[in-house]
Short mmCIF file of C-alpha atoms in Angstrom, two decimals:
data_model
loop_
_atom_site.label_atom_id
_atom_site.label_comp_id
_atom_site.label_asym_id
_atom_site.label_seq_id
_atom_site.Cartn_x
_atom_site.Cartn_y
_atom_site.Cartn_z
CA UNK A 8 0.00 0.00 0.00
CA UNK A 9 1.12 3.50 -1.02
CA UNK A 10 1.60 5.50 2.47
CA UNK A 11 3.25 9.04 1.69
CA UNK A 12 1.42 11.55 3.17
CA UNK A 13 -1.13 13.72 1.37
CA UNK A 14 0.69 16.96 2.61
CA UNK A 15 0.21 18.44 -1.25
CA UNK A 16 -3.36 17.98 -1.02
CA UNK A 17 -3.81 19.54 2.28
CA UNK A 18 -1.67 22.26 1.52
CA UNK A 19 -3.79 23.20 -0.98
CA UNK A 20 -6.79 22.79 1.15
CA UNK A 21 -5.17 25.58 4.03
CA UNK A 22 -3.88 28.11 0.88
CA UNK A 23 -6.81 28.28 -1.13
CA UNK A 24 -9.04 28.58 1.50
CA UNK A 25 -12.05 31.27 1.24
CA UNK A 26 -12.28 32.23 4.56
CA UNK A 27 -13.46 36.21 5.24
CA UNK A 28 -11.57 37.71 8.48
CA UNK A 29 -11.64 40.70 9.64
CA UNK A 30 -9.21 43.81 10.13
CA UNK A 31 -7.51 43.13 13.47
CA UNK A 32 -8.44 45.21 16.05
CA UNK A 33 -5.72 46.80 18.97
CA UNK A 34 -4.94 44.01 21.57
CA UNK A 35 -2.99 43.56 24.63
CA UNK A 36 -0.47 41.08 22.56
CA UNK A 37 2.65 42.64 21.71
CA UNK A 38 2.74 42.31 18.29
CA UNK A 39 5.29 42.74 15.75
CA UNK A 40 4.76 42.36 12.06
CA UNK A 41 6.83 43.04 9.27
CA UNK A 42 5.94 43.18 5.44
CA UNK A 43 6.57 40.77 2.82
CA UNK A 44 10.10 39.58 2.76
CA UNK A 45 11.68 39.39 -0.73
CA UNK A 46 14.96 38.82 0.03
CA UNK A 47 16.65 36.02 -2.33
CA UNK A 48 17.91 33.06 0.10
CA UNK A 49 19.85 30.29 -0.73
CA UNK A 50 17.16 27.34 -1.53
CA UNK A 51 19.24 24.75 -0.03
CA UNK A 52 21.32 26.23 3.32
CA UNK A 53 20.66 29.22 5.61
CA UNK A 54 23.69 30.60 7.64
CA UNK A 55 23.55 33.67 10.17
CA UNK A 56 25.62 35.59 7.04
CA UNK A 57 22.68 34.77 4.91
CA UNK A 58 20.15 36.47 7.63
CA UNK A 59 22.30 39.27 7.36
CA UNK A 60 22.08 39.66 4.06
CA UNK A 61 18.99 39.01 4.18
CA UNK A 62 17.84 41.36 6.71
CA UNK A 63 19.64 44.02 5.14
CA UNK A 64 17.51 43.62 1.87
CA UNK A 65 14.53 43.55 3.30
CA UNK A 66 12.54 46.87 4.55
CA UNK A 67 13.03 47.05 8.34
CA UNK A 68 9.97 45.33 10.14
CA UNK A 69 7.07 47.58 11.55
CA UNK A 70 6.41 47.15 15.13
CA UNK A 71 3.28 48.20 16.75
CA UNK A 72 2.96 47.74 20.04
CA UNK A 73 -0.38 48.19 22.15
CA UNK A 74 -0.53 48.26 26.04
CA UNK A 75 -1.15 44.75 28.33
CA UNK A 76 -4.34 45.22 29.88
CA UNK A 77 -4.45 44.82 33.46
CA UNK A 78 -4.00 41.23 35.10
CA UNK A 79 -7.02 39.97 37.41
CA UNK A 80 -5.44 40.51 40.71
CA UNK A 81 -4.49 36.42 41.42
CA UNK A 82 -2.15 36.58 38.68
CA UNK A 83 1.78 37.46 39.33
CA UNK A 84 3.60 40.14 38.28
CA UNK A 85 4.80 39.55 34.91
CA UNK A 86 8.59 40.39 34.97
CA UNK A 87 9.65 38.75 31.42
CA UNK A 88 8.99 37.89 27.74
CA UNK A 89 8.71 35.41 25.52
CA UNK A 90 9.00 35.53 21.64
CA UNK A 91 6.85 33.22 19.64
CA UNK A 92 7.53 33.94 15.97
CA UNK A 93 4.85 33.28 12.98
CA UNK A 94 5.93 32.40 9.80
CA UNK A 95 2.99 32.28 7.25
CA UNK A 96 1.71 33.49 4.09
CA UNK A 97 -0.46 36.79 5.49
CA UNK A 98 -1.79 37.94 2.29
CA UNK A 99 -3.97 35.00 2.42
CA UNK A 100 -7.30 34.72 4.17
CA UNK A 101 -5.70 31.46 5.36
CA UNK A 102 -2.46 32.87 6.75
CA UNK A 103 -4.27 35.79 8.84
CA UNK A 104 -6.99 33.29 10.26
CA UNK A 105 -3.47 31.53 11.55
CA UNK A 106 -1.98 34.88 12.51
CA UNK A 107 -5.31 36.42 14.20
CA UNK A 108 -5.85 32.97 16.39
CA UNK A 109 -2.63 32.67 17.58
CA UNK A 110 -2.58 36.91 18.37
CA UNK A 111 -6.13 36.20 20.33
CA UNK A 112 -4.93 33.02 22.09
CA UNK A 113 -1.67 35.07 23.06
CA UNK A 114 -3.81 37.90 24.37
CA UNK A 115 -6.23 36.02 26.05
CA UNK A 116 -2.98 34.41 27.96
CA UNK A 117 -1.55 38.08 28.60
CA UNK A 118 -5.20 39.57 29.89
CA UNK A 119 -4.36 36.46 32.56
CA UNK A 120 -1.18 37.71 33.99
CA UNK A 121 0.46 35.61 31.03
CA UNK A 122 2.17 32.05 30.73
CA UNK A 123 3.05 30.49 34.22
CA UNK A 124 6.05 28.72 33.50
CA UNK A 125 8.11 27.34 36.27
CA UNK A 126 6.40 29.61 38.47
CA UNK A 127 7.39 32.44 36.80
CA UNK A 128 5.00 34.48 34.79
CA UNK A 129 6.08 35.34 30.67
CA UNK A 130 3.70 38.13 28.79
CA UNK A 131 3.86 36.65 25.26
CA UNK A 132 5.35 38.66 22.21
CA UNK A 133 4.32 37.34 18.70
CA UNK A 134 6.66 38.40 15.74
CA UNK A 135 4.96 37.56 12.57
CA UNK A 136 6.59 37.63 8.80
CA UNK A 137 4.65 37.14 5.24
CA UNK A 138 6.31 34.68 3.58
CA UNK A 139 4.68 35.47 0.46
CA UNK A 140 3.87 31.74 -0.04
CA UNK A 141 7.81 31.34 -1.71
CA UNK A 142 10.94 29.63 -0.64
CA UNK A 143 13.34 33.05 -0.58
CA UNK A 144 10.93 35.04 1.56
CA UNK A 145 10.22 32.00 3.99
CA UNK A 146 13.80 31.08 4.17
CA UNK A 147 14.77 34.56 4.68
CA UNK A 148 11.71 34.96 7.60
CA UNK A 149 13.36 32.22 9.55
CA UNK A 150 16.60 33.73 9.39
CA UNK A 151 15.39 36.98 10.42
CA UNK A 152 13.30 35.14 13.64
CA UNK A 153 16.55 33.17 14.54
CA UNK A 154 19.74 35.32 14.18
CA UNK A 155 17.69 39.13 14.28
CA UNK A 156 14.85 38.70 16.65
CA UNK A 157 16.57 35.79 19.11
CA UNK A 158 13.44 33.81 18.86
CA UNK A 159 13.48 30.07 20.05
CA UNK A 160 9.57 29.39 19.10
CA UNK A 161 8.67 28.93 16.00
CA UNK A 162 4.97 28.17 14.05
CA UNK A 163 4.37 27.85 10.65
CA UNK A 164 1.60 27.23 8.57
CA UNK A 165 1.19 24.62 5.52
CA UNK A 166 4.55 24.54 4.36
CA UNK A 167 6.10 23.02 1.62
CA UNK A 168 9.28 24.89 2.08
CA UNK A 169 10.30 23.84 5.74
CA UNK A 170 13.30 21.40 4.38
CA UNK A 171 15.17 23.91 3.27
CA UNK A 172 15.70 25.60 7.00
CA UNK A 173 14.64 23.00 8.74
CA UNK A 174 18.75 22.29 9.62
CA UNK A 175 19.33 25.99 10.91
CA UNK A 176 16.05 25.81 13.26
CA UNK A 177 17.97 22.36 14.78
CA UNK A 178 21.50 24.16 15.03
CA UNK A 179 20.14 26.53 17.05
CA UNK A 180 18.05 24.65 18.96
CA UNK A 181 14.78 26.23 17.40
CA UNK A 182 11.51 24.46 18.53
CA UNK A 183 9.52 24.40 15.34
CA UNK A 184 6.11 23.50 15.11
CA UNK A 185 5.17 23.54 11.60
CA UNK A 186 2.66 21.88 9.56
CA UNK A 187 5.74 20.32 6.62
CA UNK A 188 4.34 18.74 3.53
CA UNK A 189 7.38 17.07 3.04
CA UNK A 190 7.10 14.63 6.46
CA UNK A 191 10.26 12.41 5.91
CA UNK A 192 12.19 15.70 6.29
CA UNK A 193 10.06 17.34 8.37
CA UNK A 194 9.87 14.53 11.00
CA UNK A 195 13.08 12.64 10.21
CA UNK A 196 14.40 10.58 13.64
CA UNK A 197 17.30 13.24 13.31
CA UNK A 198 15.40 15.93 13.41
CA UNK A 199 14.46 16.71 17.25
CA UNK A 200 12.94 20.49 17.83
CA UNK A 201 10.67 20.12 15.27
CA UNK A 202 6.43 18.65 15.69
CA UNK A 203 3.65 18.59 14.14
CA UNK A 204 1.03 20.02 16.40
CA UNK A 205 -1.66 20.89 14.07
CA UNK A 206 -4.50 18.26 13.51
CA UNK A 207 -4.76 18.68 9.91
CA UNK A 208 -2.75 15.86 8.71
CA UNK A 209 -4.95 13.55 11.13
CA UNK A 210 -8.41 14.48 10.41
CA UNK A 211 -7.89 13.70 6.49
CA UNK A 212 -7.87 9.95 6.91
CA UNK A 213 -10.42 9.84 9.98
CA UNK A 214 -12.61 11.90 8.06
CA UNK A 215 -12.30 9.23 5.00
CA UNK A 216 -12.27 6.28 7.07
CA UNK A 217 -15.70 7.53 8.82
CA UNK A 218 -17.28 8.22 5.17
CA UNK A 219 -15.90 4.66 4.37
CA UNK A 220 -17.41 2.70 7.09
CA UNK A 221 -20.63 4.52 7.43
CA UNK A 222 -21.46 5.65 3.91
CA UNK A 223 -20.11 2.86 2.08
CA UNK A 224 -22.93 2.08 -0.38
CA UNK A 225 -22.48 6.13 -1.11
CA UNK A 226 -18.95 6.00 -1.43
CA UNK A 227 -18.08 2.87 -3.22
CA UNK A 228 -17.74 4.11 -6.38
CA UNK A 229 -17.07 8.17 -5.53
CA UNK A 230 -15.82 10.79 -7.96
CA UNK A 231 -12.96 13.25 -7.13
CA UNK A 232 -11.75 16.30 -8.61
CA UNK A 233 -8.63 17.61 -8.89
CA UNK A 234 -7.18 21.20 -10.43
CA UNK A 235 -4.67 20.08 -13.25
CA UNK A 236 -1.61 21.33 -11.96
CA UNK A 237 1.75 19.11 -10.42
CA UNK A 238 0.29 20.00 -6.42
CA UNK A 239 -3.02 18.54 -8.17
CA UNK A 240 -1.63 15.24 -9.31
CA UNK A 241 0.61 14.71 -6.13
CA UNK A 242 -3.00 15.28 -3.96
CA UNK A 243 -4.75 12.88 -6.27
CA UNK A 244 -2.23 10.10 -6.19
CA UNK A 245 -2.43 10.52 -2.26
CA UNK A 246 -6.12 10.82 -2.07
CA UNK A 247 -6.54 7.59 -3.90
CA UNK A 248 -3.91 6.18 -1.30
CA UNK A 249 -5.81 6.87 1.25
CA UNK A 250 -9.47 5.87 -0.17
CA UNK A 251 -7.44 2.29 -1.23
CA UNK A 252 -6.86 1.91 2.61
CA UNK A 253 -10.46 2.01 3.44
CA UNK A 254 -11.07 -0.34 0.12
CA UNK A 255 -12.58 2.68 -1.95
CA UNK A 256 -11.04 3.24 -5.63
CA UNK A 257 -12.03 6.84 -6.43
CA UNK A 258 -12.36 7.91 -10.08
CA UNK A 259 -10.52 11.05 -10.53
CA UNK A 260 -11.04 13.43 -12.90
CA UNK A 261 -8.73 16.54 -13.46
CA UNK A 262 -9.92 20.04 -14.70
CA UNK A 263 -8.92 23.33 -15.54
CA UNK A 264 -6.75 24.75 -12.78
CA UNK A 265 -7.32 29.05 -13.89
CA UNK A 266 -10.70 28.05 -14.89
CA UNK A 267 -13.99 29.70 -13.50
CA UNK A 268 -16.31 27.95 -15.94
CA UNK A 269 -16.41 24.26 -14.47
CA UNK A 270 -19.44 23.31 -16.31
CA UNK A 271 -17.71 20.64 -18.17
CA UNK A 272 -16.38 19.27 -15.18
CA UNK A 273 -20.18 18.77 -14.19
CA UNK A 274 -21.18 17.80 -17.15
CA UNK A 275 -18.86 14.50 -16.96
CA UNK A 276 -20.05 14.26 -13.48
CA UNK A 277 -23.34 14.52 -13.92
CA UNK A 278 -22.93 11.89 -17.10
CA UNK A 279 -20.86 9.24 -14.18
CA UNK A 280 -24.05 10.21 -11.92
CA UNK A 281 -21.54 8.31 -8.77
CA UNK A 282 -22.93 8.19 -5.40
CA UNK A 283 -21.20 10.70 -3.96
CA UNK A 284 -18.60 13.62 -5.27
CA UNK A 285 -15.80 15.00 -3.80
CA UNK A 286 -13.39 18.33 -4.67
CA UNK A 287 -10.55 18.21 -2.75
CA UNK A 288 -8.43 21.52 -4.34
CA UNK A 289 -9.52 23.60 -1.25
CA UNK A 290 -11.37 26.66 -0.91
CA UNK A 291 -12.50 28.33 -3.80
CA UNK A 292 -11.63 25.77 -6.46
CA UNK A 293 -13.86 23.61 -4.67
CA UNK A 294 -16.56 26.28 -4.11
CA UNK A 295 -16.42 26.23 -8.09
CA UNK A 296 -16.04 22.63 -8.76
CA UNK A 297 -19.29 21.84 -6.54
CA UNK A 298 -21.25 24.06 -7.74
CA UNK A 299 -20.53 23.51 -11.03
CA UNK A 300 -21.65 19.48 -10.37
CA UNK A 301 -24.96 20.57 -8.65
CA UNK A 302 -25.20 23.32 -11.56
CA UNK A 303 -25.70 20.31 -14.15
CA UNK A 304 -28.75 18.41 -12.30
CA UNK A 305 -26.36 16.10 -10.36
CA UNK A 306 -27.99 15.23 -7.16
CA UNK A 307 -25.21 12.55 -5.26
CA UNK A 308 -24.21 13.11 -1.93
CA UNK A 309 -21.37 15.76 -2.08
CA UNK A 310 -18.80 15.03 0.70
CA UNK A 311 -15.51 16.42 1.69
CA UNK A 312 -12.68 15.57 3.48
CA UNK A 313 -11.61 19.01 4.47
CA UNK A 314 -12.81 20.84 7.33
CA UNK A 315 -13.89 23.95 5.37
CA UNK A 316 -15.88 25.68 7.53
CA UNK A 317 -19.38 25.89 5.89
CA UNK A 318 -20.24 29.47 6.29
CA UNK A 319 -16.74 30.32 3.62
CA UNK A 320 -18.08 27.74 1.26
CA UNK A 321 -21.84 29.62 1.35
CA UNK A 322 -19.89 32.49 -0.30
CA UNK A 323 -19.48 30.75 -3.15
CA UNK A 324 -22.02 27.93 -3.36
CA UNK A 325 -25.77 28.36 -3.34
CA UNK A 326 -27.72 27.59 -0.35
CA UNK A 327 -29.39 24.52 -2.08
CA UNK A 328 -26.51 22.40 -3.18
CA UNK A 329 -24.72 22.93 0.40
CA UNK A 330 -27.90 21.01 2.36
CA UNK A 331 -26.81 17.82 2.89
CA UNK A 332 -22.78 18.32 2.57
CA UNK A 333 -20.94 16.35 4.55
CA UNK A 334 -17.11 17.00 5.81
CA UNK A 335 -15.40 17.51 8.93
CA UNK A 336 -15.86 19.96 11.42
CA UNK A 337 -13.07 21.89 14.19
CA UNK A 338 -14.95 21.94 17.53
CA UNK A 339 -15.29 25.81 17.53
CA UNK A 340 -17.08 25.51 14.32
CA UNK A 341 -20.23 23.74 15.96
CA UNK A 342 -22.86 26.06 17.81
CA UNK A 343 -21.81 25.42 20.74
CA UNK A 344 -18.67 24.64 20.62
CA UNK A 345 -17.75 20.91 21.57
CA UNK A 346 -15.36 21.85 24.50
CA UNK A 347 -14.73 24.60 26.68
CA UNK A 348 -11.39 25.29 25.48
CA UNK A 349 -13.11 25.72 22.02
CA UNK A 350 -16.27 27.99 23.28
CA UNK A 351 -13.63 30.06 25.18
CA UNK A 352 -12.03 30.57 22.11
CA UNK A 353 -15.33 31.45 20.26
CA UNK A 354 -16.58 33.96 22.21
CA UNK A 355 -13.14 35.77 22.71
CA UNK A 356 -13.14 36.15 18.76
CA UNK A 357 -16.89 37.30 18.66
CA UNK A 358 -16.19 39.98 21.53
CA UNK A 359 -13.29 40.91 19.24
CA UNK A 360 -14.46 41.00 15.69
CA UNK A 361 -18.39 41.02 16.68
CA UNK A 362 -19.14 38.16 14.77
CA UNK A 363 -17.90 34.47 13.89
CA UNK A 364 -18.20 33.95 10.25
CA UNK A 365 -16.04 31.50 8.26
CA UNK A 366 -13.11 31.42 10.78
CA UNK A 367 -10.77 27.96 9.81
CA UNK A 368 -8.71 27.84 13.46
CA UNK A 369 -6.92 25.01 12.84
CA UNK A 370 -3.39 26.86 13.32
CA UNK A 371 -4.62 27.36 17.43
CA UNK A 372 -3.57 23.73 17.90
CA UNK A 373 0.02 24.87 17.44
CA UNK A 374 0.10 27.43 19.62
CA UNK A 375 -1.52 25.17 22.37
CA UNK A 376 0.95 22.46 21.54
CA UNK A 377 3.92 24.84 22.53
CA UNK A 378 1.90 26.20 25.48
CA UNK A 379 1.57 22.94 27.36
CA UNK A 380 5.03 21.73 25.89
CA UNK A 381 6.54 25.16 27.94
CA UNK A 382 4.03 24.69 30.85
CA UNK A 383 4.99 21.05 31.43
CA UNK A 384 8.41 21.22 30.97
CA UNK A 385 8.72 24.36 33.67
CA UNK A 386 11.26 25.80 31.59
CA UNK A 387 11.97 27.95 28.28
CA UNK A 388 15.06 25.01 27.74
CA UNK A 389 14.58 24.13 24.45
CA UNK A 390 15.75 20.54 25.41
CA UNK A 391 13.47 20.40 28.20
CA UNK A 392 10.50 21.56 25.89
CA UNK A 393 11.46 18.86 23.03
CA UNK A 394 11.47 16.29 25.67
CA UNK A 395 8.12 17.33 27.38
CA UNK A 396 6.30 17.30 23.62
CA UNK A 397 7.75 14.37 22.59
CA UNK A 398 6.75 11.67 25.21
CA UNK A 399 2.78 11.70 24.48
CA UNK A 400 1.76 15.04 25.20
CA UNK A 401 -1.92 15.89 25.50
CA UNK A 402 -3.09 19.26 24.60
CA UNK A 403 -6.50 21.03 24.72
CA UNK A 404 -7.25 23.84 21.52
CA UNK A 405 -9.94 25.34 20.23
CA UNK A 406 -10.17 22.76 17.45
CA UNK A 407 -10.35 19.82 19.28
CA UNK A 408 -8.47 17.89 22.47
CA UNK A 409 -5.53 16.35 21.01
CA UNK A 410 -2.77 14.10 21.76
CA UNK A 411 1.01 13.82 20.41
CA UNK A 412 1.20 10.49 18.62
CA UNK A 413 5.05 8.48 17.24
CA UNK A 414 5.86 8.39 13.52
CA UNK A 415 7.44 4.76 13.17
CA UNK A 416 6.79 4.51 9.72
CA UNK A 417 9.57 7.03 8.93
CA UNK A 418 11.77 5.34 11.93
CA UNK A 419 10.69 8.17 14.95
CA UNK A 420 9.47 6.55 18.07
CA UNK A 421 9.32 9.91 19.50
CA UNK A 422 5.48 11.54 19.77
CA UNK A 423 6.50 14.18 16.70
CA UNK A 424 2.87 14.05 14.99
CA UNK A 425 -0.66 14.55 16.76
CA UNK A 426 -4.18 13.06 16.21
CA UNK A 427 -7.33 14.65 18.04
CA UNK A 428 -11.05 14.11 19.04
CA UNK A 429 -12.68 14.70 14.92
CA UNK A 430 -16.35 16.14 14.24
CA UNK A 431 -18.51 15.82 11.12
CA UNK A 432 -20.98 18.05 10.67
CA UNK A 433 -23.85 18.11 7.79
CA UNK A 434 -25.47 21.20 6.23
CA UNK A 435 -28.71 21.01 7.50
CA UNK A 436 -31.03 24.53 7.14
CA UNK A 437 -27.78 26.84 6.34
CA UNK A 438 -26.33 25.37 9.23
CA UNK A 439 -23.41 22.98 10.76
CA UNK A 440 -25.17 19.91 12.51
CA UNK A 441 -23.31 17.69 14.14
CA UNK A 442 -23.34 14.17 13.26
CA UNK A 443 -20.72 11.79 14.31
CA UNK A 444 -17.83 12.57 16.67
CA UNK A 445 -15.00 10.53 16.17
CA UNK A 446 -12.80 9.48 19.10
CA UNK A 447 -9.18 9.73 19.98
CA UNK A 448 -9.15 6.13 19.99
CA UNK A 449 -11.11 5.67 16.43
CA UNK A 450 -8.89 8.60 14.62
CA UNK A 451 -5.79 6.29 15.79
CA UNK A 452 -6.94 3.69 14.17
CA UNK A 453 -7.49 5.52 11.05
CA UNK A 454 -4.58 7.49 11.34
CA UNK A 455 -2.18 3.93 11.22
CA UNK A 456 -4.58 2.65 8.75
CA UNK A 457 -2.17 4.92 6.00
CA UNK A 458 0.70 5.54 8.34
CA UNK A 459 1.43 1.92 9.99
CA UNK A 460 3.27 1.46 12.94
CA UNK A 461 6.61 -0.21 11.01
CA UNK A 462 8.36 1.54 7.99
#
């Protein structure tokens, strides 16, 4: 059985997403922010003479920096800081959900006297850089958190680009927790400050393995589409990877990739008439490419194995051919929210930006991860931290309660990936409904069902 990961296919879920967030409003996180980097980095090293150079090419970051609002009066005086840098592609609606989470979890933890850690209290600083979703700028942002801003924390959104300074982050002792599409790099046995604390990667095959066990009669002989570009092909070869675990061959059918007309994609849909259909691009492609299907009289189940939140989909796709979708679901999507952690979250963002509309959170789950990996551990050590994330961590976020699981089919028996408690949700009225929640225990199984426990 093919079992590479499907990182190109999610990647392309998290980029092209359609979600609509607001402008961000003054906080009490310290923020600093610079604009895109465009600096031209070496594509396979970074030294601290390439940040230099780097830096130097680059206009000089622009910090803004707003006032901590008062700590309750049981919290400690907070004495110290500590830097948490964001590397992500902010001129996407994807990149500044991940930016504005993390800046809202960050401030929530400041409003509270900040992060108790060993007894002493740390106000949390958050130094964020566009990548520009390319190599140079992302290479270039790494060098400029390391060697410029003396930051020891790192998150980073879908990357594809992570390999190439990956080895500086573990030099320097740089906890990373990044979402890498390419995992044998990314979460190589020799590689120890990075993890994987997002849930992403996880809910792709629990999602599938749920739709395969308890829609099988749909599913059997499903249809998926796929843009017609190289990231295209790579997801389809690892979305039919992961239906042929489950005992599904998908037909897969490839389509324009600039195109806004998909009526010919329906068309040959509609012709197939499958029991169910599936776009797995991401965000607006898929908007297009499902509404295209229900556009030609095709009336299948439409699934998903993203967790698009609905209410960025509705942008796109009428109100009629969303009843009945099916895909997964973050806990903080669901009204309420299927944890505290998760309804905490909720209404923070709501009291911030007045509303909840189309938020994808998923990126929270890495900021958690290195909040209990600090907590734990007692200690900013980045040794101490490694050690405390990598012996079966559990975390709580506002997507879901998750867990640090071991990668032994790429030879790491440390906990370096992370599954979590998985929702799916139906369209029913305009609305998210909850329908099946699947387990910790359940998503394990799924999760080994593509990524077995022997290489």
């Amino acid at each position: 059985m093919n079992t590479k990961i499907f990182f190109g296919l999610l990647s392309l879920i998290m980029v092209l997403s359609l979600i609509s967030v607001g402008c961000a409003k003054s906080s009490s996180v310290i923020t600093k922010t610079s604009p895109p980097i465009t600096a031209n980095s070496s594509a396979s090293a970074v030294s601290t003479s390439a940040s230099k150079a780097n830096t130097a090419s680059s206009a000089a970051p622009v910090q803004t920096t707003t006032p901590a609002a008062a700590p309750d009066s049981t919290s400690l005086t907070v004495s110290k800081t500590i830097k948490v840098g964001i590397i992500a592609a902010l001129g996407t609606p994807q990149g500044l959900d991940m930016l504005h989470g993390i800046e809202l979890l960050a401030e929530m933890d400041n409003k509270n006297g900040g992060l108790d850690i060993g007894g002493q209290k740390y106000e949390v600083e958050i130094i964020s850089y566009d990548t520009s979703m390319a190599q140079s700028g992302e290479v270039s942002a790494v060098n400029r958190l390391i060697f410029e801003d003396k930051v020891k924390f790192i998150l980073g959104d879908a990357d594809p680009f992570a390999p190439a300074w990956l080895q500086v982050a573990e030099d320097n002792k740089v906890i990373t927790i990044v979402l890498g599409i390419d995992y044998k790099a990314c979460l190589n046995p020799n590689i120890h400050y990075n993890f994987n604390g997002n849930f992403a990667n996880a809910s792709i095959p629990s999602i599938t393995g749920w739709l395969c066990k308890n829609k099988a009669d749909m599913v059997k002989d499903i249809v998926v589409a796929f843009p017609d570009t190289q990231s295209g092909h790579f997801g389809a070869e690892q979305t039919s990877a992961t239906w042929n675990a489950f005992g599904v061959t998908p037909t897969t059918i490839f389509y324009p990739s600039n195109a806004t007309d998909l009526s010919s994609l329906g068309s040959k849909v509609n012709s197939l008439n499958p029991g169910a259909f599936m776009a797995v691009a991401g965000g607006a492609s898929d908007a297009l490419a499902l509404k295209a299907v229900y556009g030609t009289g095709y009336r299948g189940q439409l699934f998903a194995t993203s967790t698009a939140p609905g209410l960025s989909l509705s942008q796109t796709i009428p109100a009629e051919a969303l009843e009945g979708f099916i895909n997964g679901a973050w806990a903080v999507e669901l009204d309420p929210a299927q944890t505290q952690a998760a309804q905490v979250f909720k209404d923070a963002w709501i009291a911030k930006y007045s509303k909840w509309e189309g938020v994808e959170a998923q990126s929270t789950s890495q900021y958690t991860c290195l909040k209990t990996g600090l907590q734990q551990a007692g200690s900013l050590d980045p040794d101490k931290v490694a050690v405390s994330i990598s012996n079966g961590m559990k975390y709580e976020s506002p997507t879901g309660n998750g867990q640090m699981i071991s990668r032994p089919d790429v030879g790491n028996n440390r906990t370096v990936d992370s599954i979590a408690t998985f929702y799916i949700k139906q369209i029913q009225g305009g609305k998210p409904v909850l329908v099946a929640t699947i387990s910790q225990d359940e998503a394990l199984g799924y999760f080994r069902a593509i990524y077995p426990e022997s290489n």
